[in-house]
Amino acid sequence: MFAALVVFLLLGYPVAFALAANGLVFFVLAVELAPHAPAEINLSWPLLQALPDRVFGVMSNEVLLAVPFFTFMGLVLERSGMAEDLLDTIGQLFGTIRGGLAYAVIFVGALLAATTGVVAASVISMGLISLPIMLRYGYDRRLATGVIAASGTLAQIIPPSLVLIVMADQLGRSVGDMYEGAFIPGLVLSGLYAVYVFLVSLVFPKAAPGLPPAAIGFKEPNGSRGVWQLGILVLFSGLVGYFVLAQTGVKAGADFVILVICTGTIVALICALTNRFLGASRIAATLLLAALLVGAYFWLRTSAPQYETTRLFLEMVAAACIYSAFVGLVEKTTGLRLMSRMATQVTFVMVPPLLLIFLVLGTIFIGVASPTEGGAMGALGSIVLAAAKRRLDRNPARFNFQLLKSATESTAKLSAFVIFILLGARVFSLTFYGVNGHIWVEHLLTSLPGGQVGFLLFVNLLVFVLAFFLDYFELAFIIIPLLGPAADKLGIDLVWFGVMLAVNMQTSFMHPPFGFALFFLRSVAPKVPYIDKITGARMAPVTTGQIYYGAIPFVIIQLIMVAVVILYPPMVTHYKKSGTVVDPAAVERKLENLPLPGLDEPGGMPGLEGPPKIE
């Protein structure tokens, strides 16, 4: 069956139809050959009656509803110009630091990964926006293309990733647990990319130059860049966020970190807003507002303690107003600006998408919303943010009916693509399970030498090789259902197993010569010499060989990340600490001591007089 499937795919048939046709053809063969097979294989025509039920099971799967919601959220934010604003602002933030633009691409790639969840959207948008800028300032073409392609693939591992939703569905685990487990590995992988850029900039300084001073914007009147003011704002917002969350019942863990960041972004945004609209000239008004908020906070604390969320929000706004008043007072008395143009710009550009991302992930992590509900909230939030951006920038291109229509059409195409592959995989697996193929695969994998270690080495090598030819959706629907039962039988945590395979499957986008991220980047990278719009210089094209060569170091980094996840499981399994732990022994003791009235009375419990007597 697998050999025939490979032949179908190499002939160019769509994956979904190749899977379904393969399953049906081999179903006919299996039924005809069943009389000659061993007794344990008794495939027959009535088994086909299970197919409609499998199809209906896919269509009624609420977990998969999160796929179109998160896709729509990312496409609306990306097409409203958020990626362009982020790359420009973060590039200015890193400024003259060597490799600054590459760091900005990695940082924005992680942010886009947390909003789009779609690799194609991330790679294409960053390729269109950042590649010409990097080439303009003399970046090595291999480094520039490799950073863009690798940063775009972060959309597969950083929540809310679409592949994690599919992985959770195939392994029978919670999407929230999968998101929480993948959060730290996604950030660590982004950090490894940044470490590689740092090493390249040390060894080959000309490969990753900093921006020239003439290209630096958002300067203060005295010529300084105002970066340290941004650091003070981040430190203050983080401390307020930690102090506010410490008053709640949220335990330390990934969900606590997410909510602290979410709270801190709200505080930073309020600080920037109050500074812009009140400013140094209205210190008294800001302090009066802070005093009213503090008074309302203490009144709620004593008179209405049930409104905890409202009280904490008042506390955040009061702290932001006090900070703004302090900033205005310092500026008025000493002339020192504590809220620089850079700090304000970064806050206004980064906070809205960050707030939406961490609000969605935070509600999922703490169990307030399911991933499907969180995705619906994110889709609505993206529309609100895009409409607000259009209003503030007075730019109709930021949000209009055409943008909404194109995002909806792209979402429908991707969702239909996922569902059709899943339906084809269901037909394929019906025959495969009917001939006990899953039992054969499970016994084969569990009997590998070396136990868990041998199993993990074989599985990772298998997925890495198959990733040369199969997309991550195809791997998730065809291979994962076969590997999951064997991993569970060996006692492997399936969430950790799924995150490890997700990192490994990420290489499917970067493998030369079939990596989809490389194809996406090739479609937008300049193929012929062109004239730069800013400098007027004649620029050489980017060759396919340069794109492939630049991807190899990042494939190696992804494999290193797979090894790190294997060697340090707590990086993923920390998700268990945030769940409710039930001690069965304690429950049993409580049940033993639980008084149940009427148990000692004749007839047992009240109203139960025993069976009727037969005269």
mmCIF file of C-alpha atoms in Angstrom, residues 399-594:
data_model
loop_
_atom_site.group_PDB
_atom_site.id
_atom_site.type_symbol
_atom_site.label_atom_id
_atom_site.label_comp_id
_atom_site.label_asym_id
_atom_site.label_seq_id
_atom_site.Cartn_x
_atom_site.Cartn_y
_atom_site.Cartn_z
ATOM 1 C CA PHE A 399 -8.802 46.922 5.942
ATOM 2 C CA ASN A 400 -11.508 46.696 3.283
ATOM 3 C CA PHE A 401 -13.978 44.277 1.787
ATOM 4 C CA GLN A 402 -11.455 42.985 -0.773
ATOM 5 C CA LEU A 403 -8.987 42.107 2.001
ATOM 6 C CA LEU A 404 -11.725 40.338 3.940
ATOM 7 C CA LYS A 405 -12.822 38.450 0.828
ATOM 8 C CA SER A 406 -9.312 37.283 -0.108
ATOM 9 C CA ALA A 407 -8.585 36.162 3.478
ATOM 10 C CA THR A 408 -11.860 34.225 3.568
ATOM 11 C CA GLU A 409 -11.165 32.542 0.223
ATOM 12 C CA SER A 410 -7.625 31.555 1.254
ATOM 13 C CA THR A 411 -8.936 30.205 4.557
ATOM 14 C CA ALA A 412 -11.594 28.148 2.763
ATOM 15 C CA LYS A 413 -8.983 26.702 0.375
ATOM 16 C CA LEU A 414 -6.589 25.687 3.150
ATOM 17 C CA SER A 415 -9.373 24.252 5.330
ATOM 18 C CA ALA A 416 -10.762 22.244 2.407
ATOM 19 C CA PHE A 417 -7.236 21.025 1.660
ATOM 20 C CA VAL A 418 -6.816 19.774 5.239
ATOM 21 C CA ILE A 419 -10.257 18.125 5.371
ATOM 22 C CA PHE A 420 -9.845 16.368 1.996
ATOM 23 C CA ILE A 421 -6.465 14.942 3.014
ATOM 24 C CA LEU A 422 -7.980 13.750 6.291
ATOM 25 C CA LEU A 423 -10.890 12.109 4.437
ATOM 26 C CA GLY A 424 -8.477 10.388 2.062
ATOM 27 C CA ALA A 425 -6.396 9.231 5.032
ATOM 28 C CA ARG A 426 -9.553 7.806 6.640
ATOM 29 C CA VAL A 427 -10.269 5.704 3.510
ATOM 30 C CA PHE A 428 -6.629 4.589 3.390
ATOM 31 C CA SER A 429 -6.585 3.639 7.080
ATOM 32 C CA LEU A 430 -9.886 1.725 6.784
ATOM 33 C CA THR A 431 -8.214 -0.835 4.522
ATOM 34 C CA PHE A 432 -4.904 -0.686 6.388
ATOM 35 C CA TYR A 433 -6.603 -1.376 9.722
ATOM 36 C CA GLY A 434 -8.853 -3.985 8.095
ATOM 37 C CA VAL A 435 -5.849 -6.150 7.217
ATOM 38 C CA ASN A 436 -4.361 -5.558 10.699
ATOM 39 C CA GLY A 437 -1.602 -3.407 9.253
ATOM 40 C CA HIS A 438 -1.582 -1.194 12.348
ATOM 41 C CA ILE A 439 -0.938 -4.229 14.568
ATOM 42 C CA TRP A 440 1.918 -5.317 12.314
ATOM 43 C CA VAL A 441 3.462 -1.815 12.428
ATOM 44 C CA GLU A 442 2.990 -1.578 16.194
ATOM 45 C CA HIS A 443 4.681 -4.934 16.807
ATOM 46 C CA LEU A 444 7.448 -3.998 14.388
ATOM 47 C CA LEU A 445 8.149 -0.695 16.170
ATOM 48 C CA THR A 446 7.838 -1.978 19.747
ATOM 49 C CA SER A 447 10.198 -4.882 19.017
ATOM 50 C CA LEU A 448 13.003 -2.599 17.800
ATOM 51 C CA PRO A 449 16.266 -3.089 19.733
ATOM 52 C CA GLY A 450 17.022 -0.484 22.373
ATOM 53 C CA GLY A 451 13.516 0.012 23.769
ATOM 54 C CA GLN A 452 12.407 3.644 23.881
ATOM 55 C CA VAL A 453 15.785 4.947 22.696
ATOM 56 C CA GLY A 454 15.870 2.680 19.663
ATOM 57 C CA PHE A 455 12.242 3.517 18.872
ATOM 58 C CA LEU A 456 12.882 7.274 19.050
ATOM 59 C CA LEU A 457 16.004 7.062 16.893
ATOM 60 C CA PHE A 458 14.223 4.994 14.242
ATOM 61 C CA VAL A 459 11.094 7.177 14.234
ATOM 62 C CA ASN A 460 13.015 10.443 13.948
ATOM 63 C CA LEU A 461 15.168 9.068 11.152
ATOM 64 C CA LEU A 462 12.033 7.798 9.366
ATOM 65 C CA VAL A 463 10.220 11.138 9.657
ATOM 66 C CA PHE A 464 13.328 13.062 8.576
ATOM 67 C CA VAL A 465 13.684 10.933 5.420
ATOM 68 C CA LEU A 466 9.957 10.997 4.594
ATOM 69 C CA ALA A 467 9.982 14.790 5.035
ATOM 70 C CA PHE A 468 12.031 14.987 1.844
ATOM 71 C CA PHE A 469 8.972 13.843 -0.108
ATOM 72 C CA LEU A 470 5.862 14.490 2.023
ATOM 73 C CA ASP A 471 4.286 17.673 3.353
ATOM 74 C CA TYR A 472 3.767 17.989 7.125
ATOM 75 C CA PHE A 473 -0.017 17.540 6.741
ATOM 76 C CA GLU A 474 0.572 14.317 4.816
ATOM 77 C CA LEU A 475 3.006 13.106 7.473
ATOM 78 C CA ALA A 476 0.540 13.985 10.240
ATOM 79 C CA PHE A 477 -2.380 12.134 8.619
ATOM 80 C CA ILE A 478 -0.529 9.073 7.280
ATOM 81 C CA ILE A 479 2.445 8.386 9.564
ATOM 82 C CA ILE A 480 1.459 9.740 13.006
ATOM 83 C CA PRO A 481 -1.584 7.435 13.478
ATOM 84 C CA LEU A 482 0.775 4.478 13.005
ATOM 85 C CA LEU A 483 3.488 5.764 15.347
ATOM 86 C CA GLY A 484 1.204 6.979 18.167
ATOM 87 C CA PRO A 485 -0.060 3.575 19.445
ATOM 88 C CA ALA A 486 3.478 2.147 19.502
ATOM 89 C CA ALA A 487 4.773 5.176 21.444
ATOM 90 C CA ASP A 488 1.885 4.894 23.907
ATOM 91 C CA LYS A 489 2.567 1.186 24.427
ATOM 92 C CA LEU A 490 6.233 1.965 25.194
ATOM 93 C CA GLY A 491 5.130 4.445 27.886
ATOM 94 C CA ILE A 492 6.137 7.600 25.990
ATOM 95 C CA ASP A 493 4.246 10.803 26.789
ATOM 96 C CA LEU A 494 2.293 11.506 23.608
ATOM 97 C CA VAL A 495 2.336 15.305 23.980
ATOM 98 C CA TRP A 496 6.134 15.247 24.259
ATOM 99 C CA PHE A 497 6.259 12.763 21.371
ATOM 100 C CA GLY A 498 4.034 15.015 19.226
ATOM 101 C CA VAL A 499 6.094 18.165 19.899
ATOM 102 C CA MET A 500 9.314 16.298 19.126
ATOM 103 C CA LEU A 501 7.897 15.070 15.806
ATOM 104 C CA ALA A 502 6.549 18.560 15.024
ATOM 105 C CA VAL A 503 10.079 19.976 15.346
ATOM 106 C CA ASN A 504 11.384 17.157 13.149
ATOM 107 C CA MET A 505 8.616 17.618 10.571
ATOM 108 C CA GLN A 506 9.556 21.292 10.421
ATOM 109 C CA THR A 507 12.568 20.216 8.372
ATOM 110 C CA SER A 508 10.143 19.192 5.591
ATOM 111 C CA PHE A 509 9.926 22.895 4.680
ATOM 112 C CA MET A 510 13.701 23.359 4.546
ATOM 113 C CA HIS A 511 14.965 20.199 2.812
ATOM 114 C CA PRO A 512 16.712 20.974 -0.464
ATOM 115 C CA PRO A 513 15.490 20.414 -3.112
ATOM 116 C CA PHE A 514 11.814 19.835 -2.159
ATOM 117 C CA GLY A 515 11.348 22.218 0.802
ATOM 118 C CA PHE A 516 8.131 24.204 0.413
ATOM 119 C CA ALA A 517 9.567 27.230 2.256
ATOM 120 C CA LEU A 518 12.365 27.326 -0.318
ATOM 121 C CA PHE A 519 9.794 27.207 -3.139
ATOM 122 C CA PHE A 520 7.796 30.025 -1.519
ATOM 123 C CA LEU A 521 10.932 32.150 -1.149
ATOM 124 C CA ARG A 522 12.042 31.348 -4.699
ATOM 125 C CA SER A 523 8.688 32.662 -5.982
ATOM 126 C CA VAL A 524 9.283 36.144 -4.485
ATOM 127 C CA ALA A 525 13.093 36.435 -4.593
ATOM 128 C CA PRO A 526 14.492 38.402 -7.581
ATOM 129 C CA LYS A 527 15.355 36.054 -10.464
ATOM 130 C CA VAL A 528 16.963 38.685 -12.718
ATOM 131 C CA PRO A 529 19.101 41.771 -12.039
ATOM 132 C CA TYR A 530 17.062 44.764 -10.848
ATOM 133 C CA ILE A 531 17.481 48.425 -9.869
ATOM 134 C CA ASP A 532 17.051 49.169 -6.159
ATOM 135 C CA LYS A 533 14.273 51.723 -5.590
ATOM 136 C CA ILE A 534 16.106 53.578 -2.793
ATOM 137 C CA THR A 535 19.770 53.587 -3.788
ATOM 138 C CA GLY A 536 19.364 53.276 -7.575
ATOM 139 C CA ALA A 537 22.130 50.648 -7.632
ATOM 140 C CA ARG A 538 22.001 47.626 -9.914
ATOM 141 C CA MET A 539 21.433 44.513 -7.769
ATOM 142 C CA ALA A 540 22.348 40.951 -8.699
ATOM 143 C CA PRO A 541 19.590 38.302 -8.571
ATOM 144 C CA VAL A 542 19.238 35.594 -5.921
ATOM 145 C CA THR A 543 20.033 32.165 -7.367
ATOM 146 C CA THR A 544 18.291 28.931 -6.420
ATOM 147 C CA GLY A 545 21.635 27.511 -5.313
ATOM 148 C CA GLN A 546 22.092 30.357 -2.817
ATOM 149 C CA ILE A 547 18.627 29.666 -1.350
ATOM 150 C CA TYR A 548 19.373 25.939 -1.006
ATOM 151 C CA TYR A 549 22.841 26.509 0.442
ATOM 152 C CA GLY A 550 21.492 29.010 2.959
ATOM 153 C CA ALA A 551 18.872 26.517 4.207
ATOM 154 C CA ILE A 552 21.344 23.757 5.169
ATOM 155 C CA PRO A 553 22.656 25.333 8.447
ATOM 156 C CA PHE A 554 19.094 25.895 9.645
ATOM 157 C CA VAL A 555 18.134 22.276 8.902
ATOM 158 C CA ILE A 556 21.067 21.249 11.114
ATOM 159 C CA ILE A 557 19.844 23.636 13.848
ATOM 160 C CA GLN A 558 16.373 22.059 13.661
ATOM 161 C CA LEU A 559 17.895 18.599 14.088
ATOM 162 C CA ILE A 560 19.877 19.884 17.082
ATOM 163 C CA MET A 561 16.559 21.113 18.517
ATOM 164 C CA VAL A 562 15.084 17.607 18.078
ATOM 165 C CA ALA A 563 18.016 16.220 20.094
ATOM 166 C CA VAL A 564 17.506 18.872 22.806
ATOM 167 C CA VAL A 565 13.806 17.943 23.153
ATOM 168 C CA ILE A 566 14.727 14.244 23.398
ATOM 169 C CA LEU A 567 17.483 14.802 25.961
ATOM 170 C CA TYR A 568 15.477 17.260 28.104
ATOM 171 C CA PRO A 569 11.792 16.174 28.194
ATOM 172 C CA PRO A 570 10.791 18.698 30.956
ATOM 173 C CA MET A 571 11.045 21.384 28.270
ATOM 174 C CA VAL A 572 7.734 19.961 27.017
ATOM 175 C CA THR A 573 6.288 17.987 29.929
ATOM 176 C CA HIS A 574 6.025 21.089 32.131
ATOM 177 C CA TYR A 575 2.435 21.296 30.830
ATOM 178 C CA LYS A 576 1.483 18.664 33.427
ATOM 179 C CA LYS A 577 2.245 21.029 36.316
ATOM 180 C CA SER A 578 -0.513 23.433 35.302
ATOM 181 C CA GLY A 579 -3.176 20.728 35.315
ATOM 182 C CA THR A 580 -5.195 19.578 38.292
ATOM 183 C CA VAL A 581 -3.579 16.575 39.956
ATOM 184 C CA VAL A 582 -5.947 14.080 41.592
ATOM 185 C CA ASP A 583 -4.674 11.651 44.217
ATOM 186 C CA PRO A 584 -6.768 8.473 43.878
ATOM 187 C CA ALA A 585 -5.860 7.333 47.405
ATOM 188 C CA ALA A 586 -7.107 10.580 48.921
ATOM 189 C CA VAL A 587 -10.354 10.320 46.949
ATOM 190 C CA GLU A 588 -10.839 6.753 48.169
ATOM 191 C CA ARG A 589 -10.272 7.779 51.796
ATOM 192 C CA LYS A 590 -12.814 10.573 51.499
ATOM 193 C CA LEU A 591 -15.371 8.200 49.966
ATOM 194 C CA GLU A 592 -14.858 5.730 52.784
ATOM 195 C CA ASN A 593 -15.575 8.389 55.419
ATOM 196 C CA LEU A 594 -18.453 9.955 53.505
#
